[in-house]
């Protein structure tokens, strides 16, 4: 495969036993565009059939992070104008997430710095996921009136206890130790040794690279919070979850309740329902099909436009959600997000 120009948004480079995918939009923290998704998907399809490639390594250019997610300004413009280009983007992105999960060779993701939204989809479905002391991993969608996607409800639904529900609803970012606890990562490598690790994959293979560079991770903090998290999030409704958080007597729980109440009420309720349904569905592919339905429904929600406006466009951090309160989000409104979207699905489930 030919080398790309240095200014391409995705750089592809075979070397030794490995092939390297480098996201190259550092000013946007390597946020994903539709052409980038197509480029990565085509490369993986080719490398899957190339016997000279034994592993694939994903990384990002710049000091800020691997990938901050999708281009949400473009999604905002779609939602505001009624254009449906985002549906095509999601269809290809979610299919790419499925390809990564079933890729038959080691897929090594260097989850250094910020890894959010679509960045989680590109990395956490891989077979060898590496975090560093700089890793900050999150699915922050409820803060912009959206719902965790890219297989995020599958990943978080499999986390111990209710930790995944907590992170999905609050959008809280976690570091290396908690990423390992949650099952979002496999190995800790100090950021100063990532280049050495990536080179060793090509020269020595993945197992030897891990043996050479991996170290014990810094301790996380979620394990100590699991008692109150599991109790509170086991409640039947989001209103009951908030009530338990406020009543449990811990300052962290009270702060969590306040965070939830500041998020889009619609998004929070759909997120909790999505996580619970994902656990029942089990496999990634049907969960991605579910997330596609939810995302298509969210595109017509006023909260998606308002959330992106408040957080990204105007940056006033004062979204005006509609409806404004949890009690005003009806069961029928939640169910609407899981109905067939009126467009072809992903084709991942027969």
Short mmCIF file of N, CA, C and O in Angstrom, two decimals, residues 173-306:
data_model
loop_
_atom_site.label_atom_id
_atom_site.label_comp_id
_atom_site.label_asym_id
_atom_site.label_seq_id
_atom_site.Cartn_x
_atom_site.Cartn_y
_atom_site.Cartn_z
N UNK A 173 -14.75 11.05 32.63
CA UNK A 173 -13.54 10.48 32.03
C UNK A 173 -12.77 9.68 33.07
O UNK A 173 -12.73 10.04 34.24
N UNK A 174 -12.16 8.59 32.62
CA UNK A 174 -11.37 7.74 33.52
C UNK A 174 -9.94 7.64 33.01
O UNK A 174 -9.66 7.81 31.82
N UNK A 175 -9.03 7.34 33.95
CA UNK A 175 -7.64 7.15 33.61
C UNK A 175 -7.30 5.69 33.39
O UNK A 175 -8.18 4.83 33.29
N UNK A 176 -6.01 5.40 33.35
CA UNK A 176 -5.54 4.07 32.97
C UNK A 176 -6.04 2.97 33.90
O UNK A 176 -6.53 1.93 33.45
N UNK A 177 -5.90 3.17 35.21
CA UNK A 177 -6.28 2.12 36.16
C UNK A 177 -7.74 1.76 36.05
O UNK A 177 -8.10 0.56 36.05
N UNK A 178 -8.60 2.75 35.94
CA UNK A 178 -10.03 2.47 35.82
C UNK A 178 -10.39 1.91 34.46
O UNK A 178 -11.32 1.11 34.35
N UNK A 179 -9.69 2.32 33.41
CA UNK A 179 -9.94 1.75 32.08
C UNK A 179 -9.68 0.25 32.09
O UNK A 179 -10.42 -0.54 31.50
N UNK A 180 -8.63 -0.16 32.80
CA UNK A 180 -8.34 -1.60 32.93
C UNK A 180 -9.43 -2.31 33.74
O UNK A 180 -9.87 -3.40 33.38
N UNK A 181 -9.87 -1.69 34.82
CA UNK A 181 -10.94 -2.27 35.63
C UNK A 181 -12.23 -2.44 34.83
O UNK A 181 -12.91 -3.46 34.94
N UNK A 182 -12.54 -1.45 34.00
CA UNK A 182 -13.78 -1.46 33.24
C UNK A 182 -13.74 -2.40 32.05
O UNK A 182 -14.78 -2.69 31.44
N UNK A 183 -12.57 -2.90 31.68
CA UNK A 183 -12.45 -3.73 30.51
C UNK A 183 -12.31 -2.95 29.22
O UNK A 183 -12.51 -3.50 28.13
N UNK A 184 -11.94 -1.67 29.33
CA UNK A 184 -11.73 -0.84 28.14
C UNK A 184 -10.29 -0.88 27.66
O UNK A 184 -9.97 -0.34 26.60
N UNK A 185 -9.40 -1.48 28.43
CA UNK A 185 -7.98 -1.54 28.09
C UNK A 185 -7.39 -2.83 28.62
O UNK A 185 -7.96 -3.49 29.49
N UNK A 186 -6.20 -3.17 28.08
CA UNK A 186 -5.55 -4.43 28.44
C UNK A 186 -4.19 -4.25 29.10
O UNK A 186 -3.80 -5.06 29.93
N UNK A 187 -3.44 -3.20 28.72
CA UNK A 187 -2.07 -3.05 29.19
C UNK A 187 -1.78 -1.57 29.47
O UNK A 187 -2.33 -0.68 28.81
N UNK A 188 -0.89 -1.34 30.42
CA UNK A 188 -0.39 0.01 30.71
C UNK A 188 1.05 0.11 30.24
O UNK A 188 1.90 -0.72 30.60
N UNK A 189 1.32 1.13 29.43
CA UNK A 189 2.67 1.43 28.97
C UNK A 189 2.91 2.92 29.20
O UNK A 189 2.08 3.74 28.76
N UNK A 190 3.97 3.32 29.89
CA UNK A 190 4.22 4.76 30.08
C UNK A 190 4.31 5.47 28.72
O UNK A 190 4.85 4.91 27.75
N UNK A 191 3.79 6.68 28.65
CA UNK A 191 3.77 7.40 27.38
C UNK A 191 5.16 7.57 26.78
O UNK A 191 5.32 7.56 25.56
N UNK A 192 6.17 7.69 27.63
CA UNK A 192 7.54 7.87 27.14
C UNK A 192 8.04 6.64 26.40
O UNK A 192 9.04 6.72 25.66
N UNK A 193 7.37 5.49 26.57
CA UNK A 193 7.82 4.26 25.93
C UNK A 193 6.91 3.82 24.78
O UNK A 193 7.09 2.73 24.22
N UNK A 194 5.93 4.66 24.40
CA UNK A 194 5.01 4.24 23.35
C UNK A 194 5.70 4.04 22.02
O UNK A 194 5.40 3.09 21.28
N UNK A 195 6.63 4.93 21.67
CA UNK A 195 7.33 4.78 20.39
C UNK A 195 8.13 3.47 20.38
O UNK A 195 8.15 2.75 19.37
N UNK A 196 8.79 3.17 21.50
CA UNK A 196 9.53 1.91 21.60
C UNK A 196 8.59 0.72 21.47
O UNK A 196 8.90 -0.27 20.78
N UNK A 197 7.44 0.81 22.12
CA UNK A 197 6.45 -0.28 22.06
C UNK A 197 5.96 -0.47 20.63
O UNK A 197 5.93 -1.61 20.12
N UNK A 198 5.59 0.62 19.96
CA UNK A 198 5.06 0.52 18.60
C UNK A 198 6.10 -0.06 17.65
O UNK A 198 5.78 -0.87 16.77
N UNK A 199 7.35 0.34 17.81
CA UNK A 199 8.42 -0.20 16.96
C UNK A 199 8.64 -1.68 17.23
O UNK A 199 8.90 -2.47 16.31
N UNK A 200 8.53 -2.08 18.50
CA UNK A 200 8.73 -3.48 18.86
C UNK A 200 7.65 -4.38 18.27
O UNK A 200 7.91 -5.55 17.97
N UNK A 201 6.44 -3.85 18.09
CA UNK A 201 5.38 -4.64 17.46
C UNK A 201 5.82 -5.06 16.06
O UNK A 201 5.61 -6.21 15.64
N UNK A 202 6.45 -4.14 15.34
CA UNK A 202 6.87 -4.44 13.98
C UNK A 202 8.07 -5.37 13.93
O UNK A 202 8.16 -6.24 13.05
N UNK A 203 8.98 -5.23 14.87
CA UNK A 203 10.23 -5.99 14.80
C UNK A 203 10.18 -7.32 15.56
O UNK A 203 10.85 -8.28 15.17
N UNK A 204 9.40 -7.36 16.64
CA UNK A 204 9.41 -8.53 17.52
C UNK A 204 8.06 -9.21 17.65
O UNK A 204 7.98 -10.35 18.13
N UNK A 205 6.99 -8.52 17.32
CA UNK A 205 5.65 -9.05 17.50
C UNK A 205 4.98 -8.48 18.74
O UNK A 205 5.63 -7.91 19.62
N UNK A 206 3.68 -8.64 18.82
CA UNK A 206 2.89 -8.00 19.88
C UNK A 206 3.24 -8.56 21.25
O UNK A 206 3.44 -7.81 22.22
N UNK A 207 3.32 -9.86 21.37
CA UNK A 207 3.58 -10.46 22.68
C UNK A 207 4.91 -9.98 23.25
O UNK A 207 5.00 -9.62 24.44
N UNK A 208 5.94 -9.95 22.42
CA UNK A 208 7.25 -9.49 22.89
C UNK A 208 7.23 -8.01 23.23
O UNK A 208 7.87 -7.57 24.18
N UNK A 209 6.48 -7.22 22.46
CA UNK A 209 6.39 -5.79 22.73
C UNK A 209 5.72 -5.53 24.08
O UNK A 209 6.16 -4.67 24.86
N UNK A 210 4.67 -6.28 24.37
CA UNK A 210 3.99 -6.13 25.66
C UNK A 210 4.94 -6.55 26.78
O UNK A 210 5.05 -5.85 27.81
N UNK A 211 5.62 -7.64 26.62
CA UNK A 211 6.54 -8.12 27.65
C UNK A 211 7.65 -7.09 27.90
O UNK A 211 8.07 -6.88 29.04
N UNK A 212 8.10 -6.45 26.85
CA UNK A 212 9.19 -5.48 26.97
C UNK A 212 8.76 -4.18 27.66
O UNK A 212 9.50 -3.64 28.49
N UNK A 213 7.54 -3.68 27.35
CA UNK A 213 7.20 -2.31 27.73
C UNK A 213 6.08 -2.16 28.76
O UNK A 213 5.96 -1.10 29.40
N UNK A 214 5.24 -3.16 28.94
CA UNK A 214 4.10 -3.01 29.84
C UNK A 214 4.55 -2.98 31.30
O UNK A 214 5.50 -3.65 31.69
N UNK A 215 3.84 -2.18 32.10
CA UNK A 215 4.12 -2.03 33.52
C UNK A 215 2.81 -2.05 34.30
O UNK A 215 1.73 -1.91 33.72
N UNK A 216 2.86 -2.19 35.63
CA UNK A 216 1.64 -2.08 36.43
C UNK A 216 1.05 -0.67 36.29
O UNK A 216 1.77 0.32 36.26
N UNK A 217 -0.26 -0.60 36.19
CA UNK A 217 -0.93 0.69 36.00
C UNK A 217 -1.10 1.42 37.32
O UNK A 217 -1.19 0.80 38.39
N UNK A 218 -1.16 2.77 37.28
CA UNK A 218 -1.51 3.52 38.49
C UNK A 218 -2.90 3.09 38.98
O UNK A 218 -3.76 2.70 38.18
N UNK A 219 -3.10 3.16 40.25
CA UNK A 219 -4.37 2.73 40.82
C UNK A 219 -5.50 3.67 40.41
O UNK A 219 -5.34 4.89 40.37
N UNK A 220 -6.64 3.09 40.10
CA UNK A 220 -7.82 3.88 39.78
C UNK A 220 -8.58 4.24 41.04
O UNK A 220 -8.13 4.01 42.16
N UNK A 221 -9.78 4.79 40.84
CA UNK A 221 -10.58 5.19 42.01
C UNK A 221 -11.99 4.61 42.01
O UNK A 221 -12.70 4.69 43.01
N UNK A 222 -12.41 4.01 40.88
CA UNK A 222 -13.79 3.53 40.80
C UNK A 222 -14.04 2.30 41.67
O UNK A 222 -15.17 2.09 42.11
N UNK A 223 -13.02 1.48 41.89
CA UNK A 223 -13.23 0.28 42.70
C UNK A 223 -13.76 0.63 44.09
O UNK A 223 -14.64 -0.05 44.63
N UNK A 224 -13.23 1.70 44.67
CA UNK A 224 -13.67 2.11 46.00
C UNK A 224 -15.07 2.70 45.99
O UNK A 224 -15.73 2.75 47.04
N UNK A 225 -15.52 3.16 44.83
CA UNK A 225 -16.85 3.78 44.74
C UNK A 225 -17.93 2.80 44.31
O UNK A 225 -19.11 3.15 44.25
N UNK A 226 -17.52 1.57 44.03
CA UNK A 226 -18.48 0.65 43.43
C UNK A 226 -19.66 0.34 44.34
O UNK A 226 -20.78 0.10 43.85
N UNK A 227 -19.47 0.34 45.63
CA UNK A 227 -20.57 0.03 46.54
C UNK A 227 -21.76 0.95 46.33
O UNK A 227 -22.89 0.49 46.09
N UNK A 228 -21.52 2.27 46.41
CA UNK A 228 -22.65 3.19 46.25
C UNK A 228 -23.11 3.29 44.79
O UNK A 228 -24.31 3.48 44.53
N UNK A 229 -22.19 3.12 43.85
CA UNK A 229 -22.59 3.16 42.44
C UNK A 229 -23.51 1.99 42.12
O UNK A 229 -24.58 2.16 41.51
N UNK A 230 -23.12 0.79 42.51
CA UNK A 230 -23.96 -0.38 42.22
C UNK A 230 -25.33 -0.26 42.86
O UNK A 230 -26.35 -0.60 42.24
N UNK A 231 -25.38 0.21 44.09
CA UNK A 231 -26.67 0.34 44.79
C UNK A 231 -27.56 1.37 44.11
O UNK A 231 -28.73 1.10 43.83
N UNK A 232 -27.01 2.53 43.82
CA UNK A 232 -27.85 3.62 43.30
C UNK A 232 -28.33 3.35 41.88
O UNK A 232 -29.51 3.58 41.56
N UNK A 233 -27.47 2.83 41.04
CA UNK A 233 -27.84 2.64 39.63
C UNK A 233 -28.67 1.39 39.40
O UNK A 233 -29.15 1.16 38.29
N UNK A 234 -28.85 0.58 40.42
CA UNK A 234 -29.72 -0.59 40.30
C UNK A 234 -31.20 -0.22 40.39
O UNK A 234 -32.06 -1.08 40.16
N UNK A 235 -31.51 1.02 40.71
CA UNK A 235 -32.90 1.46 40.82
C UNK A 235 -33.60 1.33 39.46
O UNK A 235 -32.97 1.38 38.40
N UNK A 236 -34.91 1.19 39.50
CA UNK A 236 -35.67 0.93 38.28
C UNK A 236 -35.66 2.11 37.31
O UNK A 236 -35.51 1.92 36.11
N UNK A 237 -35.84 3.31 37.80
CA UNK A 237 -35.97 4.48 36.93
C UNK A 237 -34.83 5.47 37.19
O UNK A 237 -34.17 5.41 38.23
N UNK A 238 -34.64 6.38 36.24
CA UNK A 238 -33.61 7.40 36.43
C UNK A 238 -33.96 8.30 37.61
O UNK A 238 -33.09 8.70 38.39
N UNK A 239 -35.25 8.61 37.77
CA UNK A 239 -35.65 9.41 38.91
C UNK A 239 -35.28 8.71 40.22
O UNK A 239 -34.80 9.36 41.16
N UNK A 240 -35.48 7.40 40.28
CA UNK A 240 -35.11 6.66 41.49
C UNK A 240 -33.60 6.60 41.67
O UNK A 240 -33.10 6.61 42.80
N UNK A 241 -32.85 6.52 40.57
CA UNK A 241 -31.39 6.56 40.67
C UNK A 241 -30.94 7.86 41.31
O UNK A 241 -30.12 7.88 42.24
N UNK A 242 -31.48 8.97 40.84
CA UNK A 242 -31.12 10.28 41.39
C UNK A 242 -31.51 10.36 42.86
O UNK A 242 -30.75 10.86 43.70
N UNK A 243 -32.68 9.84 43.20
CA UNK A 243 -33.13 9.87 44.60
C UNK A 243 -32.18 9.08 45.49
O UNK A 243 -31.81 9.53 46.58
N UNK A 244 -31.75 7.91 45.03
CA UNK A 244 -30.80 7.11 45.81
C UNK A 244 -29.45 7.83 45.95
O UNK A 244 -28.82 7.79 47.02
N UNK A 245 -28.99 8.47 44.88
CA UNK A 245 -27.72 9.19 44.93
C UNK A 245 -27.78 10.31 45.97
O UNK A 245 -26.82 10.54 46.73
N UNK A 246 -28.88 11.02 46.01
CA UNK A 246 -29.02 12.13 46.95
C UNK A 246 -29.17 11.65 48.39
O UNK A 246 -28.80 12.35 49.33
N UNK A 247 -29.69 10.42 48.55
CA UNK A 247 -30.00 9.92 49.89
C UNK A 247 -28.87 9.10 50.50
O UNK A 247 -28.90 8.82 51.71
N UNK A 248 -27.85 8.73 49.71
CA UNK A 248 -26.89 7.75 50.22
C UNK A 248 -25.85 8.35 51.15
O UNK A 248 -25.12 7.61 51.81
N UNK A 249 -25.77 9.66 51.23
CA UNK A 249 -24.93 10.30 52.23
C UNK A 249 -23.49 10.52 51.84
O UNK A 249 -22.69 10.99 52.66
N UNK A 250 -23.12 10.23 50.61
CA UNK A 250 -21.74 10.45 50.17
C UNK A 250 -21.67 11.68 49.28
O UNK A 250 -22.52 11.87 48.40
N UNK A 251 -20.65 12.49 49.49
CA UNK A 251 -20.53 13.72 48.71
C UNK A 251 -20.35 13.42 47.23
O UNK A 251 -20.89 14.13 46.37
N UNK A 252 -19.62 12.32 46.90
CA UNK A 252 -19.43 11.97 45.49
C UNK A 252 -20.76 11.60 44.85
O UNK A 252 -21.00 11.91 43.67
N UNK A 253 -21.63 10.94 45.61
CA UNK A 253 -22.94 10.56 45.08
C UNK A 253 -23.80 11.80 44.84
O UNK A 253 -24.51 11.89 43.83
N UNK A 254 -23.75 12.74 45.76
CA UNK A 254 -24.51 13.98 45.59
C UNK A 254 -24.03 14.74 44.35
O UNK A 254 -24.84 15.26 43.57
N UNK A 255 -22.72 14.81 44.17
CA UNK A 255 -22.18 15.47 42.99
C UNK A 255 -22.60 14.76 41.71
O UNK A 255 -22.88 15.40 40.69
N UNK A 256 -22.67 13.44 41.77
CA UNK A 256 -23.12 12.66 40.62
C UNK A 256 -24.56 12.98 40.28
O UNK A 256 -24.92 13.15 39.11
N UNK A 257 -25.40 13.07 41.30
CA UNK A 257 -26.81 13.43 41.07
C UNK A 257 -26.91 14.79 40.41
O UNK A 257 -27.71 14.99 39.47
N UNK A 258 -26.12 15.74 40.87
CA UNK A 258 -26.14 17.07 40.27
C UNK A 258 -25.68 17.04 38.82
O UNK A 258 -26.22 17.76 37.98
N UNK A 259 -24.69 16.20 38.54
CA UNK A 259 -24.23 16.06 37.15
C UNK A 259 -25.33 15.50 36.27
O UNK A 259 -25.59 16.00 35.17
N UNK A 260 -26.00 14.45 36.74
CA UNK A 260 -27.08 13.84 35.96
C UNK A 260 -28.18 14.85 35.69
O UNK A 260 -28.71 14.95 34.57
N UNK A 261 -28.53 15.63 36.70
CA UNK A 261 -29.62 16.61 36.55
C UNK A 261 -29.24 17.74 35.61
O UNK A 261 -30.11 18.45 35.10
N UNK A 262 -27.95 17.93 35.36
CA UNK A 262 -27.50 18.96 34.42
C UNK A 262 -27.44 18.44 32.99
O UNK A 262 -27.33 19.23 32.04
N UNK A 263 -27.48 17.12 32.81
CA UNK A 263 -27.44 16.53 31.48
C UNK A 263 -28.83 16.58 30.83
O UNK A 263 -29.83 16.84 31.49
N UNK A 264 -28.87 16.30 29.54
CA UNK A 264 -30.15 16.23 28.83
C UNK A 264 -31.03 15.15 29.44
O UNK A 264 -30.65 13.97 29.44
N UNK A 265 -32.20 15.51 29.99
CA UNK A 265 -33.07 14.48 30.58
C UNK A 265 -33.44 13.37 29.59
O UNK A 265 -33.46 12.19 29.94
N UNK A 266 -33.71 13.77 28.37
CA UNK A 266 -34.04 12.78 27.34
C UNK A 266 -32.85 11.84 27.12
O UNK A 266 -33.00 10.62 27.09
N UNK A 267 -31.66 12.40 26.97
CA UNK A 267 -30.48 11.57 26.70
C UNK A 267 -30.17 10.64 27.85
O UNK A 267 -29.78 9.48 27.64
N UNK A 268 -30.33 11.12 29.07
CA UNK A 268 -30.05 10.28 30.24
C UNK A 268 -30.98 9.08 30.27
O UNK A 268 -30.54 7.93 30.48
N UNK A 269 -32.26 9.30 30.05
CA UNK A 269 -33.20 8.19 30.10
C UNK A 269 -32.96 7.20 28.97
O UNK A 269 -33.01 5.98 29.18
N UNK A 270 -32.69 7.70 27.77
CA UNK A 270 -32.43 6.80 26.65
C UNK A 270 -31.12 6.06 26.87
O UNK A 270 -30.99 4.88 26.52
N UNK A 271 -30.15 6.69 27.48
CA UNK A 271 -28.86 6.05 27.75
C UNK A 271 -29.01 4.88 28.71
O UNK A 271 -28.46 3.79 28.48
N UNK A 272 -29.71 5.09 29.80
CA UNK A 272 -29.92 4.00 30.77
C UNK A 272 -30.65 2.83 30.10
O UNK A 272 -30.28 1.66 30.26
N UNK A 273 -31.67 3.15 29.31
CA UNK A 273 -32.40 2.10 28.60
C UNK A 273 -31.48 1.38 27.60
O UNK A 273 -31.55 0.16 27.45
N UNK A 274 -30.61 2.14 26.93
CA UNK A 274 -29.70 1.55 25.95
C UNK A 274 -28.72 0.57 26.60
O UNK A 274 -28.45 -0.51 26.07
N UNK A 275 -28.17 0.96 27.73
CA UNK A 275 -27.24 0.09 28.45
C UNK A 275 -27.94 -1.20 28.88
O UNK A 275 -27.40 -2.31 28.70
N UNK A 276 -29.13 -1.08 29.41
CA UNK A 276 -29.84 -2.26 29.89
C UNK A 276 -30.24 -3.18 28.75
O UNK A 276 -30.16 -4.41 28.85
N UNK A 277 -30.65 -2.61 27.63
CA UNK A 277 -30.98 -3.45 26.47
C UNK A 277 -29.73 -4.07 25.87
O UNK A 277 -29.77 -5.20 25.37
N UNK A 278 -28.61 -3.35 25.90
CA UNK A 278 -27.36 -3.89 25.35
C UNK A 278 -26.93 -5.14 26.11
O UNK A 278 -26.41 -6.10 25.51
N UNK A 279 -27.12 -5.14 27.41
CA UNK A 279 -26.77 -6.32 28.20
C UNK A 279 -27.58 -7.54 27.77
O UNK A 279 -27.07 -8.66 27.74
N UNK A 280 -28.83 -7.32 27.44
CA UNK A 280 -29.68 -8.43 27.00
C UNK A 280 -29.28 -8.90 25.61
O UNK A 280 -29.23 -10.10 25.32
N UNK A 281 -28.95 -7.96 24.72
CA UNK A 281 -28.56 -8.31 23.36
C UNK A 281 -27.26 -9.09 23.33
O UNK A 281 -27.07 -9.99 22.52
N UNK A 282 -26.32 -8.73 24.20
CA UNK A 282 -25.09 -9.50 24.35
C UNK A 282 -24.01 -9.16 23.35
O UNK A 282 -23.03 -8.49 23.66
N UNK A 283 -24.15 -9.60 22.12
CA UNK A 283 -23.10 -9.44 21.12
C UNK A 283 -23.02 -8.00 20.61
O UNK A 283 -24.00 -7.23 20.68
N UNK A 284 -21.85 -7.63 20.09
CA UNK A 284 -21.64 -6.26 19.62
C UNK A 284 -22.53 -5.89 18.44
O UNK A 284 -23.10 -4.79 18.41
N UNK A 285 -22.66 -6.79 17.46
CA UNK A 285 -23.37 -6.42 16.22
C UNK A 285 -24.82 -5.99 16.46
O UNK A 285 -25.22 -4.93 15.95
N UNK A 286 -25.63 -6.75 17.21
CA UNK A 286 -26.99 -6.26 17.45
C UNK A 286 -27.03 -4.99 18.28
O UNK A 286 -27.95 -4.17 18.13
N UNK A 287 -26.04 -4.77 19.13
CA UNK A 287 -25.99 -3.52 19.90
C UNK A 287 -25.70 -2.35 18.97
O UNK A 287 -26.29 -1.27 19.10
N UNK A 288 -24.80 -2.54 18.02
CA UNK A 288 -24.53 -1.47 17.05
C UNK A 288 -25.78 -1.16 16.23
O UNK A 288 -26.06 0.01 15.92
N UNK A 289 -26.53 -2.19 15.85
CA UNK A 289 -27.79 -1.95 15.14
C UNK A 289 -28.75 -1.13 16.01
O UNK A 289 -29.41 -0.20 15.52
N UNK A 290 -28.80 -1.45 17.30
CA UNK A 290 -29.64 -0.67 18.23
C UNK A 290 -29.14 0.76 18.32
O UNK A 290 -29.94 1.71 18.28
N UNK A 291 -27.85 0.95 18.46
CA UNK A 291 -27.30 2.29 18.57
C UNK A 291 -27.57 3.10 17.31
O UNK A 291 -27.79 4.32 17.39
N UNK A 292 -27.56 2.45 16.16
CA UNK A 292 -27.87 3.16 14.91
C UNK A 292 -29.30 3.69 14.94
O UNK A 292 -29.55 4.84 14.55
N UNK A 293 -30.23 2.89 15.43
CA UNK A 293 -31.62 3.36 15.55
C UNK A 293 -31.71 4.54 16.50
O UNK A 293 -32.39 5.54 16.22
N UNK A 294 -31.02 4.43 17.63
CA UNK A 294 -31.05 5.50 18.63
C UNK A 294 -30.44 6.78 18.07
O UNK A 294 -30.98 7.88 18.24
N UNK A 295 -29.32 6.66 17.37
CA UNK A 295 -28.65 7.84 16.82
C UNK A 295 -29.52 8.53 15.78
O UNK A 295 -29.62 9.76 15.74
N UNK A 296 -30.16 7.74 14.91
CA UNK A 296 -31.04 8.33 13.90
C UNK A 296 -32.20 9.09 14.55
O UNK A 296 -32.58 10.18 14.10
N UNK A 297 -32.75 8.52 15.62
CA UNK A 297 -33.83 9.20 16.33
C UNK A 297 -33.33 10.48 17.00
O UNK A 297 -34.01 11.51 16.99
N UNK A 298 -32.12 10.43 17.56
CA UNK A 298 -31.57 11.60 18.25
C UNK A 298 -31.30 12.75 17.29
O UNK A 298 -31.29 13.92 17.70
N UNK A 299 -31.08 12.44 16.02
CA UNK A 299 -30.80 13.49 15.04
C UNK A 299 -31.95 14.47 14.90
O UNK A 299 -31.75 15.64 14.54
N UNK A 300 -33.15 14.00 15.21
CA UNK A 300 -34.32 14.89 15.14
C UNK A 300 -34.69 15.50 16.48
O UNK A 300 -35.72 16.16 16.60
N UNK A 301 -33.85 15.29 17.49
CA UNK A 301 -34.13 15.81 18.82
C UNK A 301 -33.60 17.25 18.96
O UNK A 301 -32.46 17.53 18.56
N UNK A 302 -34.38 18.14 19.55
CA UNK A 302 -33.87 19.50 19.78
C UNK A 302 -32.69 19.53 20.74
O UNK A 302 -31.87 20.45 20.70
N UNK A 303 -32.56 18.52 21.59
CA UNK A 303 -31.47 18.52 22.56
C UNK A 303 -30.10 18.34 21.91
O UNK A 303 -29.09 18.85 22.41
N UNK A 304 -30.03 17.62 20.79
CA UNK A 304 -28.74 17.45 20.12
C UNK A 304 -28.25 18.78 19.56
O UNK A 304 -27.08 19.14 19.73
N UNK A 305 -29.13 19.52 18.94
CA UNK A 305 -28.77 20.85 18.42
C UNK A 305 -28.36 21.76 19.57
O UNK A 305 -27.33 22.44 19.51
N UNK A 306 -29.16 21.77 20.62
CA UNK A 306 -28.91 22.67 21.75
C UNK A 306 -27.65 22.30 22.50
O UNK A 306 -26.87 23.16 22.93
#
